[in-house]
XYZ file of C-alpha atoms in Angstrom:
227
model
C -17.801 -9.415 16.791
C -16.828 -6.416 14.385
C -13.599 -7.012 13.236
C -11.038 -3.731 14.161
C -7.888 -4.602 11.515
C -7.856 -6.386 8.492
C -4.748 -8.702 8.095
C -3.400 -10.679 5.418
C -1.736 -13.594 7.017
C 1.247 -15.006 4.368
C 2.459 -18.353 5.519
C 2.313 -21.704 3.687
C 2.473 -23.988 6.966
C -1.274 -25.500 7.201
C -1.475 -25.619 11.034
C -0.053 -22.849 11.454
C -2.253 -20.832 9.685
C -5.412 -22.533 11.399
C -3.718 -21.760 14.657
C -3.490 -18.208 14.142
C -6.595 -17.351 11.768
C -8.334 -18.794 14.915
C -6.970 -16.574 17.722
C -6.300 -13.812 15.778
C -10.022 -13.470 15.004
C -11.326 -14.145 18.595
C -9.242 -11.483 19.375
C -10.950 -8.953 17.091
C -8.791 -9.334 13.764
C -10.305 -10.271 10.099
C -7.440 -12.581 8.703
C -7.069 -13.288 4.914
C -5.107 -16.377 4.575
C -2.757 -16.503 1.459
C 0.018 -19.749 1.476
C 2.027 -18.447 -1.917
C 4.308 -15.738 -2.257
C 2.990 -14.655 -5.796
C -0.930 -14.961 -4.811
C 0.417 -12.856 -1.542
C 1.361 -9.843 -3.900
C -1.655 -10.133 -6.108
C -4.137 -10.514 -2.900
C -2.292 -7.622 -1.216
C -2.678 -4.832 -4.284
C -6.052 -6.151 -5.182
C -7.416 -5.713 -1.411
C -5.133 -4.184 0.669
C -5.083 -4.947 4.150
C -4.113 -2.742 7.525
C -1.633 -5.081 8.253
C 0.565 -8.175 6.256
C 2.068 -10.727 8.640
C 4.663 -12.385 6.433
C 6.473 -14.946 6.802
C 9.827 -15.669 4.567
C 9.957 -19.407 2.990
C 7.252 -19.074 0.623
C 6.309 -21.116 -1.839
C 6.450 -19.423 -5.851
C 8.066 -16.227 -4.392
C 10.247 -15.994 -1.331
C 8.602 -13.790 1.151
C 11.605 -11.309 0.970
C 10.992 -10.908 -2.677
C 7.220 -10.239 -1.985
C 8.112 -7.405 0.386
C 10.586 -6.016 -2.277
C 8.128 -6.079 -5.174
C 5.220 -4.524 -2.904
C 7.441 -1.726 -1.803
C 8.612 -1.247 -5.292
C 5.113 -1.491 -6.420
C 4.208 1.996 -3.717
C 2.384 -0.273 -1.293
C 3.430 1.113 2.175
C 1.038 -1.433 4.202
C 2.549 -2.339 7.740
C 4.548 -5.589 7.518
C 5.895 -8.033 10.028
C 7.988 -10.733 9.303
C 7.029 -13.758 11.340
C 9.670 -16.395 10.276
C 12.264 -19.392 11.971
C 15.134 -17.628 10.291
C 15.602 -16.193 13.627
C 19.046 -14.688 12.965
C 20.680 -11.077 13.071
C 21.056 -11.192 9.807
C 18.139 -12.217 8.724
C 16.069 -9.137 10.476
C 18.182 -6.558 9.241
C 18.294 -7.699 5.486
C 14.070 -7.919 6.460
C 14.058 -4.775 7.561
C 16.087 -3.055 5.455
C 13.846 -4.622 2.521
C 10.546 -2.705 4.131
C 9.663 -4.728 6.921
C 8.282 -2.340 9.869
C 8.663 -5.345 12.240
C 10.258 -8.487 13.234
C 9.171 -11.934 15.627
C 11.459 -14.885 15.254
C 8.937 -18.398 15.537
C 8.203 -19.718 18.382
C 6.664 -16.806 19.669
C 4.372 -15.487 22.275
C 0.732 -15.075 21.013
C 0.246 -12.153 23.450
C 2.921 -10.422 22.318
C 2.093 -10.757 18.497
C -0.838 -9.350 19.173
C 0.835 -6.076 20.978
C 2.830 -5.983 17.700
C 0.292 -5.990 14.909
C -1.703 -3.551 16.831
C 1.447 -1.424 17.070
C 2.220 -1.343 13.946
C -2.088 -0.611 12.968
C -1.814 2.325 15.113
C 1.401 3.610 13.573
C -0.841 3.302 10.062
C -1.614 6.383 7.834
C -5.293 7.069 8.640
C -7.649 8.394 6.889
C -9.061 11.431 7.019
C -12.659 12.586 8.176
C -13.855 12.984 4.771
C -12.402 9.281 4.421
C -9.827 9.952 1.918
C -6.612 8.534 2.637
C -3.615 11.222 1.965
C -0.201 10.343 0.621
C 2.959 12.250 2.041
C 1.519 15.458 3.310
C -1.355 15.176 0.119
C -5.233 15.225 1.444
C -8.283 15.470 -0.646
C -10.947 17.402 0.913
C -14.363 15.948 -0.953
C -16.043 18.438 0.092
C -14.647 21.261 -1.394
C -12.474 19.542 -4.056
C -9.466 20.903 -2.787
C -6.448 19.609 -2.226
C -4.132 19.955 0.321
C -0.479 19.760 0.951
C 0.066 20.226 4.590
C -2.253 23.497 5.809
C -1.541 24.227 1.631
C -4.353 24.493 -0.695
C -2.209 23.297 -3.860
C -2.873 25.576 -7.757
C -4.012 23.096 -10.030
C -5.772 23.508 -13.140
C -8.516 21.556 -13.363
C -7.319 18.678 -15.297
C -4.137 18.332 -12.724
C -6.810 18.067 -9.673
C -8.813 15.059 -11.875
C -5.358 13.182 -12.162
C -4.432 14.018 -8.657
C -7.626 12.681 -7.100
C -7.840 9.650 -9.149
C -4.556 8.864 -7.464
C -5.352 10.126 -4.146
C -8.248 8.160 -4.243
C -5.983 4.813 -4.645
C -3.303 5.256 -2.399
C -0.322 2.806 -2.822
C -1.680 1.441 -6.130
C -1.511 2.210 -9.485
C -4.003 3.247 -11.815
C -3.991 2.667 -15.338
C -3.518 4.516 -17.768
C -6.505 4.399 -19.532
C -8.704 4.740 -16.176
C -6.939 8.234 -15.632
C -7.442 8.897 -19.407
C -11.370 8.301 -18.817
C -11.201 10.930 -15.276
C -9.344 13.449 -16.600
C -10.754 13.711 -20.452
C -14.391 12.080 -19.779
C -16.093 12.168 -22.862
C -13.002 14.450 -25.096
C -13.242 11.735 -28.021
C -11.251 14.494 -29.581
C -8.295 14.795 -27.498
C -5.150 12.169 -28.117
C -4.342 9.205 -25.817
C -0.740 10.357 -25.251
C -2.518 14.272 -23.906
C -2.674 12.184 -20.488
C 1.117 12.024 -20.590
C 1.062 16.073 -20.948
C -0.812 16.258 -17.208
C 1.183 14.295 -15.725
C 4.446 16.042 -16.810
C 2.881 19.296 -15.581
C 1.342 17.669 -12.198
C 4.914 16.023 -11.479
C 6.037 19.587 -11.757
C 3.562 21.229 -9.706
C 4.006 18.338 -6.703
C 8.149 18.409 -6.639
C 7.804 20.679 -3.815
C 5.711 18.550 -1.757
C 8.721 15.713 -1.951
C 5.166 13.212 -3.319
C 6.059 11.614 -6.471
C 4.381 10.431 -9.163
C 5.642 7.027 -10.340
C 5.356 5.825 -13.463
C 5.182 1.612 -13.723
C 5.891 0.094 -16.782
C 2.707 -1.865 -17.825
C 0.653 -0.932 -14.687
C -0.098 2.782 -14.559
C 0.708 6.178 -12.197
C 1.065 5.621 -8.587
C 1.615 8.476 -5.919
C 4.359 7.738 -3.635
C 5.445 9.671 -0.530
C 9.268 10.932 0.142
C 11.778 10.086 1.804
């Protein structure tokens, strides 16, 4: 069987996570298993998934802190919070952390299963030329252009090498020195900090488009869409 959604499946209870990597991949699903909070949010930006099925009392890094880090971080994967803290409460501070979704354990396997494929469908997709788009943003290989909306957006060259390179990882950030390498390939000439001068322009040039481009201390540039 050809899996149809790729899930990471965050839960440190043994059984549990036999029980539902089983039937979760007879019914169609690929299913990552991570059982740490930390190894969560380094599995989840080093192979993002369609869908993260989290569940809150995590060993190393409480599940709530994973969401906050990974939404911090610009990854905008689907999330449902599958947890015993059943409570009011507890949903709304899950959901107003990033969680798209909520089930309280016990649950119904059936109706997990309605909810993770909910939440696929409701995914950005990709687009025929198989580059994701961020907030309105779409790279057309084919041409090279770029898009915001039915827009084709004035870049100068260099601006369009940064903007694909980030286009091209959507929700994660790229170093520094990567974009350095795209956008001056070969300049052994040109300064380190010149990448800084693109970006300043390219955050100018995309203010309209309400997509911003995040800089992360120690990690890189990462596009993220508005509110």
């Amino acid at each position: 069987m050809v899996a149809d959604m790729k899930l990471l499946l965050v839960e440190d209870d043994p059984s549990m996570q036999t029980a539902l990597k089983r039937t979760l991949q007879n019914r169609g699903m690929e299913v990552a298993l991570c059982s740490d909070g930390r190894e969560a949010l380094a599995r989840w930006k080093s192979d993002p998934p369609d869908v993260v099925m989290l569940d809150l009392t995590l060993p190393g890094m409480d599940g709530l802190l994973v969401l906050e880090e990974a939404r911090r971080s610009g990854l905008r994967t689907p999330v449902l919070i599958l947890t015993a803290r059943g409570t009011v409460g507890d949903r709304v501070i899950g959901l107003n952390t990033g969680a798209d979704d909520y089930l309280a354990k016990p649950f119904d396997l059936d109706e997990l299963e309605a909810r993770l494929r909910a939440l696929h469908r409701r995914a950005p997709v990709a687009r025929a030329g198989g580059e994701p788009g961020v907030g309105g943003l779409n790279w057309d290989r084919a041409s090279g252009a770029i898009h915001w909306r039915d827009q084709i957006l004035e870049l100068a060259p260099r601006e369009a090498a940064l903007l694909q390179a980030l286009l091209a990882r959507p929700g994660h950030a790229v170093p520094k020195e990567r974009l350095f390498e795209l956008v001056f390939p070969g300049e052994a000439d040109v300064q380190y900090e010149a990448i800084e001068v693109v970006v300043y322009r390219l955050r100018k040039k995309l203010a309209a488009t309400g997509v911003k481009l995040v800089t992360l201390r120690g990690l890189g540039y990462l596009l993220k869409a508005g509110a």
